[in-house]
Amino acid sequence: MGITESALPKQLKDDNKSLDLSRDVSHKAFIRHAEGEINGNCLWEFPWELRDSITLYEKINASFNHLTSVPEEIALRVPHLTQLKLSYNKISALPHTFILFFHLKELDLDHNDFVTFPVSITKLLTLEKLNLSDNSIAELPDQIGELQSLQRLNLSHNRLHMLPPKLAMCPLKVILLYGNRLETPSQRVCDQGSRASLEALHAMNTSLYTSQVERLLEFPRVRGSHIMISTHNPSSMHFQFTQLQIFPDRVKTPLIPPVDSTRLEAVDLSDRIVGF
């Protein structure tokens, strides 16, 4: 049934802080593996030496095997890992503990069975290179813009229809998008290479930012006396004007001063006004 942890050859251990669990394949073996043929020498699971004790490996290569999952405890057992290659396996998801790879810089997950983008990858703030080509991913999350160190991204040969504008927030230098179904930006543009893809991505992000600013600067039009107020204020001119329109019989006429009012004493003037 393939290599298990008990049958793992000791020569796979490397004193240079790297561990190579990949299979050396010939051209014919490569074609058979790519077509899904299972070889008896494939690893079906991670060896116990990586799952049961803490190691100081910085690089692990387990490509060309038949791994279907990544153990949840692996990030705690290999805390110094900077490079992880899991190409040509059968992995379809990553554990939530994957975010604990605090030093990971390079991650190869191409030629696997991913249908959705592993969201836990978006928390890898030190990640510089990500290869997810030749999977079946149809959508990228907005959180991908949180990859503040990502410089090289390969998403070729997936099922992407559009790219999130926030992807432009990553400091990308190279992005490969061949063989997708992109509409925004168009697949024709992305097939021209990395430079054209990056220009289209930044243009899309700039357009979105401009439209957001325009919406923020937009004020609602006010007709006549219809003024929007946030709180009830009986003393406001708007409220008083509205009351005059609703209750016209309450309109007060101006006070007509009595004859010779300028010559009267204050007490007499008050009496004349009140009506005494």
GROMACS .gro file of C-alpha atoms in nm:
model
  276
    1MET     CA    1   0.000   0.000   0.000
    2GLY     CA    2   0.300   0.229  -0.028
    3ILE     CA    3   0.559   0.352   0.214
    4THR     CA    4   0.442   0.395   0.573
    5GLU     CA    5   0.615   0.556   0.867
    6SER     CA    6   0.760   0.225   0.986
    7ALA     CA    7   0.913   0.152   0.645
    8LEU     CA    8   1.056   0.500   0.587
    9PRO     CA    9   1.418   0.469   0.474
   10LYS     CA   10   1.665   0.625   0.713
   11GLN     CA   11   1.865   0.779   0.427
   12LEU     CA   12   1.579   1.024   0.373
   13LYS     CA   13   1.690   1.207   0.684
   14ASP     CA   14   1.920   1.498   0.616
   15ASP     CA   15   2.149   1.667   0.866
   16ASN     CA   16   2.138   1.992   0.666
   17LYS     CA   17   1.795   2.080   0.806
   18SER     CA   18   1.613   1.955   0.498
   19LEU     CA   19   1.408   1.642   0.441
   20ASP     CA   20   1.345   1.492   0.099
   21LEU     CA   21   1.047   1.257   0.086
   22SER     CA   22   0.985   1.300  -0.286
   23ARG     CA   23   1.012   1.022  -0.542
   24ASP     CA   24   1.263   1.027  -0.824
   25VAL     CA   25   1.055   0.955  -1.132
   26SER     CA   26   1.150   0.889  -1.491
   27HIS     CA   27   0.964   1.048  -1.778
   28LYS     CA   28   0.738   0.745  -1.814
   29ALA     CA   29   0.676   0.730  -1.440
   30PHE     CA   30   0.597   1.101  -1.443
   31ILE     CA   31   0.335   1.052  -1.716
   32ARG     CA   32   0.179   0.760  -1.529
   33HIS     CA   33   0.171   0.956  -1.203
   34ALA     CA   34   0.017   1.261  -1.373
   35GLU     CA   35  -0.253   1.036  -1.518
   36GLY     CA   36  -0.341   0.909  -1.170
   37GLU     CA   37  -0.164   0.574  -1.167
   38ILE     CA   38  -0.062   0.480  -0.813
   39ASN     CA   39   0.292   0.358  -0.757
   40GLY     CA   40   0.366   0.115  -0.475
   41ASN     CA   41   0.652   0.332  -0.349
   42CYS     CA   42   0.434   0.637  -0.285
   43LEU     CA   43   0.386   0.788   0.059
   44TRP     CA   44   0.022   0.776   0.167
   45GLU     CA   45   0.070   0.983   0.482
   46PHE     CA   46   0.333   1.194   0.653
   47PRO     CA   47   0.587   0.988   0.851
   48TRP     CA   48   0.553   0.977   1.228
   49GLU     CA   49   0.892   1.136   1.277
   50LEU     CA   50   0.732   1.461   1.162
   51ARG     CA   51   0.412   1.416   1.362
   52ASP     CA   52   0.533   1.279   1.695
   53SER     CA   53   0.833   1.496   1.779
   54ILE     CA   54   0.970   1.843   1.719
   55THR     CA   55   1.229   1.866   1.443
   56LEU     CA   56   1.451   2.147   1.314
   57TYR     CA   57   1.385   2.094   0.945
   58GLU     CA   58   1.367   2.411   0.741
   59LYS     CA   59   1.286   2.248   0.406
   60ILE     CA   60   1.058   1.953   0.329
   61ASN     CA   61   0.991   1.806  -0.013
   62ALA     CA   62   0.718   1.542  -0.037
   63SER     CA   63   0.631   1.575  -0.404
   64PHE     CA   64   0.522   1.288  -0.632
   65ASN     CA   65   0.344   1.088  -0.364
   66HIS     CA   66  -0.016   1.001  -0.281
   67LEU     CA   67  -0.072   1.229   0.020
   68THR     CA   68  -0.437   1.322   0.065
   69SER     CA   69  -0.408   1.549   0.370
   70VAL     CA   70  -0.169   1.747   0.586
   71PRO     CA   71  -0.165   1.659   0.958
   72GLU     CA   72  -0.292   1.929   1.192
   73GLU     CA   73   0.010   1.893   1.422
   74ILE     CA   74   0.270   1.934   1.147
   75ALA     CA   75   0.307   2.312   1.199
   76LEU     CA   76   0.384   2.256   1.567
   77ARG     CA   77   0.636   1.981   1.494
   78VAL     CA   78   0.832   2.172   1.228
   79PRO     CA   79   0.825   2.529   1.364
   80HIS     CA   80   1.123   2.656   1.161
   81LEU     CA   81   0.998   2.547   0.820
   82THR     CA   82   1.065   2.797   0.540
   83GLN     CA   83   1.003   2.580   0.232
   84LEU     CA   84   0.734   2.316   0.178
   85LYS     CA   85   0.687   2.129  -0.151
   86LEU     CA   86   0.379   1.909  -0.186
   87SER     CA   87   0.344   1.903  -0.564
   88TYR     CA   88   0.179   1.612  -0.747
   89ASN     CA   89  -0.024   1.471  -0.460
   90LYS     CA   90  -0.396   1.432  -0.386
   91ILE     CA   91  -0.438   1.706  -0.126
   92SER     CA   92  -0.770   1.893  -0.134
   93ALA     CA   93  -0.760   2.100   0.187
   94LEU     CA   94  -0.524   2.240   0.450
   95PRO     CA   95  -0.579   2.231   0.828
   96HIS     CA   96  -0.655   2.551   1.015
   97THR     CA   97  -0.326   2.506   1.204
   98PHE     CA   98  -0.144   2.582   0.879
   99ILE     CA   99  -0.141   2.947   0.987
  100LEU     CA  100   0.118   2.852   1.250
  101PHE     CA  101   0.393   2.826   0.987
  102PHE     CA  102   0.528   3.163   1.095
  103HIS     CA  103   0.849   3.139   0.888
  104LEU     CA  104   0.720   2.978   0.569
  105LYS     CA  105   0.845   3.156   0.256
  106GLU     CA  106   0.787   2.907  -0.027
  107LEU     CA  107   0.484   2.681  -0.072
  108ASP     CA  108   0.427   2.449  -0.369
  109LEU     CA  109   0.083   2.290  -0.394
  110ASP     CA  110   0.057   2.252  -0.769
  111HIS     CA  111  -0.102   1.945  -0.929
  112ASN     CA  112  -0.328   1.858  -0.636
  113ASP     CA  113  -0.706   1.838  -0.588
  114PHE     CA  114  -0.791   2.183  -0.448
  115VAL     CA  115  -1.136   2.309  -0.548
  116THR     CA  116  -1.137   2.612  -0.317
  117PHE     CA  117  -0.850   2.839  -0.224
  118PRO     CA  118  -0.714   2.741   0.122
  119VAL     CA  119  -0.800   3.046   0.332
  120SER     CA  120  -0.541   2.954   0.595
  121ILE     CA  121  -0.272   3.048   0.342
  122THR     CA  122  -0.380   3.413   0.361
  123LYS     CA  123  -0.245   3.429   0.718
  124LEU     CA  124   0.110   3.340   0.617
  125LEU     CA  125   0.258   3.687   0.638
  126THR     CA  126   0.612   3.574   0.548
  127LEU     CA  127   0.508   3.384   0.234
  128GLU     CA  128   0.698   3.505  -0.073
  129LYS     CA  129   0.628   3.233  -0.331
  130LEU     CA  130   0.303   3.040  -0.382
  131ASN     CA  131   0.235   2.782  -0.651
  132LEU     CA  132  -0.124   2.656  -0.679
  133SER     CA  133  -0.123   2.583  -1.050
  134ASP     CA  134  -0.302   2.284  -1.202
  135ASN     CA  135  -0.583   2.256  -0.949
  136SER     CA  136  -0.956   2.328  -0.984
  137ILE     CA  137  -0.985   2.656  -0.795
  138ALA     CA  138  -1.273   2.873  -0.921
  139GLU     CA  139  -1.252   3.174  -0.688
  140LEU     CA  140  -0.999   3.367  -0.482
  141PRO     CA  141  -1.092   3.518  -0.143
  142ASP     CA  142  -1.051   3.889  -0.076
  143GLN     CA  143  -0.821   3.797   0.213
  144ILE     CA  144  -0.551   3.710  -0.038
  145GLY     CA  145  -0.461   4.078  -0.027
  146GLU     CA  146  -0.332   4.021   0.327
  147LEU     CA  147  -0.025   3.836   0.195
  148GLN     CA  148   0.204   4.131   0.255
  149SER     CA  149   0.523   3.950   0.146
  150LEU     CA  150   0.395   3.761  -0.160
  151GLN     CA  151   0.611   3.829  -0.466
  152ARG     CA  152   0.560   3.527  -0.693
  153LEU     CA  153   0.218   3.369  -0.754
  154ASN     CA  154   0.131   3.090  -0.997
  155LEU     CA  155  -0.240   3.017  -1.047
  156SER     CA  156  -0.219   2.878  -1.400
  157HIS     CA  157  -0.455   2.606  -1.519
  158ASN     CA  158  -0.734   2.650  -1.268
  159ARG     CA  159  -1.096   2.755  -1.321
  160LEU     CA  160  -1.077   3.121  -1.219
  161HIS     CA  161  -1.337   3.360  -1.362
  162MET     CA  162  -1.219   3.681  -1.196
  163LEU     CA  163  -0.949   3.820  -0.970
  164PRO     CA  164  -1.029   4.014  -0.653
  165PRO     CA  165  -0.904   4.374  -0.682
  166LYS     CA  166  -0.743   4.338  -0.338
  167LEU     CA  167  -0.490   4.101  -0.493
  168ALA     CA  168  -0.316   4.418  -0.615
  169MET     CA  169  -0.231   4.496  -0.251
  170CYS     CA  170   0.028   4.215  -0.257
  171PRO     CA  171   0.381   4.325  -0.359
  172LEU     CA  172   0.372   4.092  -0.659
  173LYS     CA  173   0.658   4.087  -0.905
  174VAL     CA  174   0.546   3.778  -1.100
  175ILE     CA  175   0.196   3.638  -1.149
  176LEU     CA  176   0.109   3.353  -1.386
  177LEU     CA  177  -0.254   3.301  -1.491
  178TYR     CA  178  -0.236   3.089  -1.805
  179GLY     CA  179  -0.513   2.844  -1.886
  180ASN     CA  180  -0.796   2.988  -1.674
  181ARG     CA  181  -1.140   3.122  -1.769
  182LEU     CA  182  -1.087   3.480  -1.659
  183GLU     CA  183  -1.327   3.756  -1.750
  184THR     CA  184  -1.197   4.029  -1.517
  185PRO     CA  185  -0.929   4.090  -1.628
  186SER     CA  186  -0.973   3.904  -1.954
  187GLN     CA  187  -0.797   3.575  -2.014
  188ARG     CA  188  -0.660   3.713  -2.340
  189VAL     CA  189  -0.468   3.978  -2.146
  190CYS     CA  190  -0.345   3.731  -1.881
  191ASP     CA  191  -0.219   3.493  -2.148
  192GLN     CA  192   0.025   3.766  -2.256
  193GLY     CA  193   0.231   3.705  -1.945
  194SER     CA  194   0.305   3.834  -1.600
  195ARG     CA  195   0.364   4.199  -1.689
  196ALA     CA  196   0.034   4.236  -1.875
  197SER     CA  197  -0.151   4.060  -1.592
  198LEU     CA  198  -0.001   4.288  -1.327
  199GLU     CA  199  -0.085   4.602  -1.527
  200ALA     CA  200  -0.445   4.488  -1.574
  201LEU     CA  201  -0.475   4.401  -1.205
  202HIS     CA  202  -0.345   4.740  -1.089
  203ALA     CA  203  -0.569   4.921  -1.339
  204MET     CA  204  -0.870   4.731  -1.205
  205ASN     CA  205  -0.777   4.818  -0.847
  206THR     CA  206  -0.730   5.186  -0.936
  207SER     CA  207  -1.071   5.197  -1.104
  208LEU     CA  208  -1.236   5.043  -0.799
  209TYR     CA  209  -1.062   5.288  -0.565
  210THR     CA  210  -1.170   5.584  -0.779
  211SER     CA  211  -1.534   5.473  -0.781
  212GLN     CA  212  -1.528   5.430  -0.402
  213VAL     CA  213  -1.390   5.782  -0.355
  214GLU     CA  214  -1.655   5.923  -0.587
  215ARG     CA  215  -1.929   5.756  -0.384
  216LEU     CA  216  -1.787   5.903  -0.065
  217LEU     CA  217  -1.789   6.253  -0.217
  218GLU     CA  218  -2.144   6.217  -0.343
  219PHE     CA  219  -2.408   6.423  -0.159
  220PRO     CA  220  -2.785   6.364  -0.196
  221ARG     CA  221  -2.971   6.638  -0.382
  222VAL     CA  222  -3.219   6.842  -0.171
  223ARG     CA  223  -3.536   6.978  -0.322
  224GLY     CA  224  -3.710   7.281  -0.180
  225SER     CA  225  -3.716   7.283   0.198
  226HIS     CA  226  -3.660   6.908   0.241
  227ILE     CA  227  -3.347   6.914   0.448
  228MET     CA  228  -3.216   6.595   0.604
  229ILE     CA  229  -3.161   6.626   0.978
  230SER     CA  230  -3.025   6.356   1.202
  231THR     CA  231  -3.205   6.457   1.526
  232HIS     CA  232  -3.538   6.614   1.616
  233ASN     CA  233  -3.489   6.986   1.677
  234PRO     CA  234  -3.810   7.189   1.731
  235SER     CA  235  -3.607   7.511   1.721
  236SER     CA  236  -3.467   7.449   1.376
  237MET     CA  237  -3.581   7.660   1.082
  238HIS     CA  238  -3.677   7.343   0.892
  239PHE     CA  239  -3.909   7.227   1.170
  240GLN     CA  240  -4.072   7.567   1.207
  241PHE     CA  241  -4.120   7.602   0.834
  242THR     CA  242  -4.281   7.258   0.819
  243GLN     CA  243  -4.516   7.347   1.102
  244LEU     CA  244  -4.622   7.662   0.918
  245GLN     CA  245  -4.707   7.459   0.610
  246ILE     CA  246  -4.902   7.196   0.803
  247PHE     CA  247  -5.087   7.434   1.037
  248PRO     CA  248  -5.139   7.760   0.850
  249ASP     CA  249  -5.407   7.879   1.097
  250ARG     CA  250  -5.140   7.910   1.361
  251VAL     CA  251  -4.953   8.173   1.170
  252LYS     CA  252  -4.895   8.474   1.395
  253THR     CA  253  -4.938   8.819   1.247
  254PRO     CA  254  -4.687   9.090   1.330
  255LEU     CA  255  -4.768   9.300   1.644
  256ILE     CA  256  -4.906   9.650   1.563
  257PRO     CA  257  -4.780   9.901   1.818
  258PRO     CA  258  -5.036  10.141   1.975
  259VAL     CA  259  -5.055  10.508   1.882
  260ASP     CA  260  -4.787  10.729   2.039
  261SER     CA  261  -4.608  10.416   2.168
  262THR     CA  262  -4.274  10.590   2.149
  263ARG     CA  263  -4.394  10.854   2.397
  264LEU     CA  264  -4.552  10.616   2.651
  265GLU     CA  265  -4.395  10.496   2.970
  266ALA     CA  266  -4.303  10.130   2.989
  267VAL     CA  267  -4.589  10.042   3.224
  268ASP     CA  268  -4.847  10.221   3.008
  269LEU     CA  269  -4.709  10.061   2.691
  270SER     CA  270  -4.738   9.716   2.848
  271ASP     CA  271  -5.098   9.784   2.950
  272ARG     CA  272  -5.191   9.901   2.600
  273ILE     CA  273  -5.039   9.588   2.442
  274VAL     CA  274  -5.202   9.345   2.685
  275GLY     CA  275  -5.534   9.526   2.655
  276PHE     CA  276  -5.596   9.690   2.991
   0.00000   0.00000   0.00000
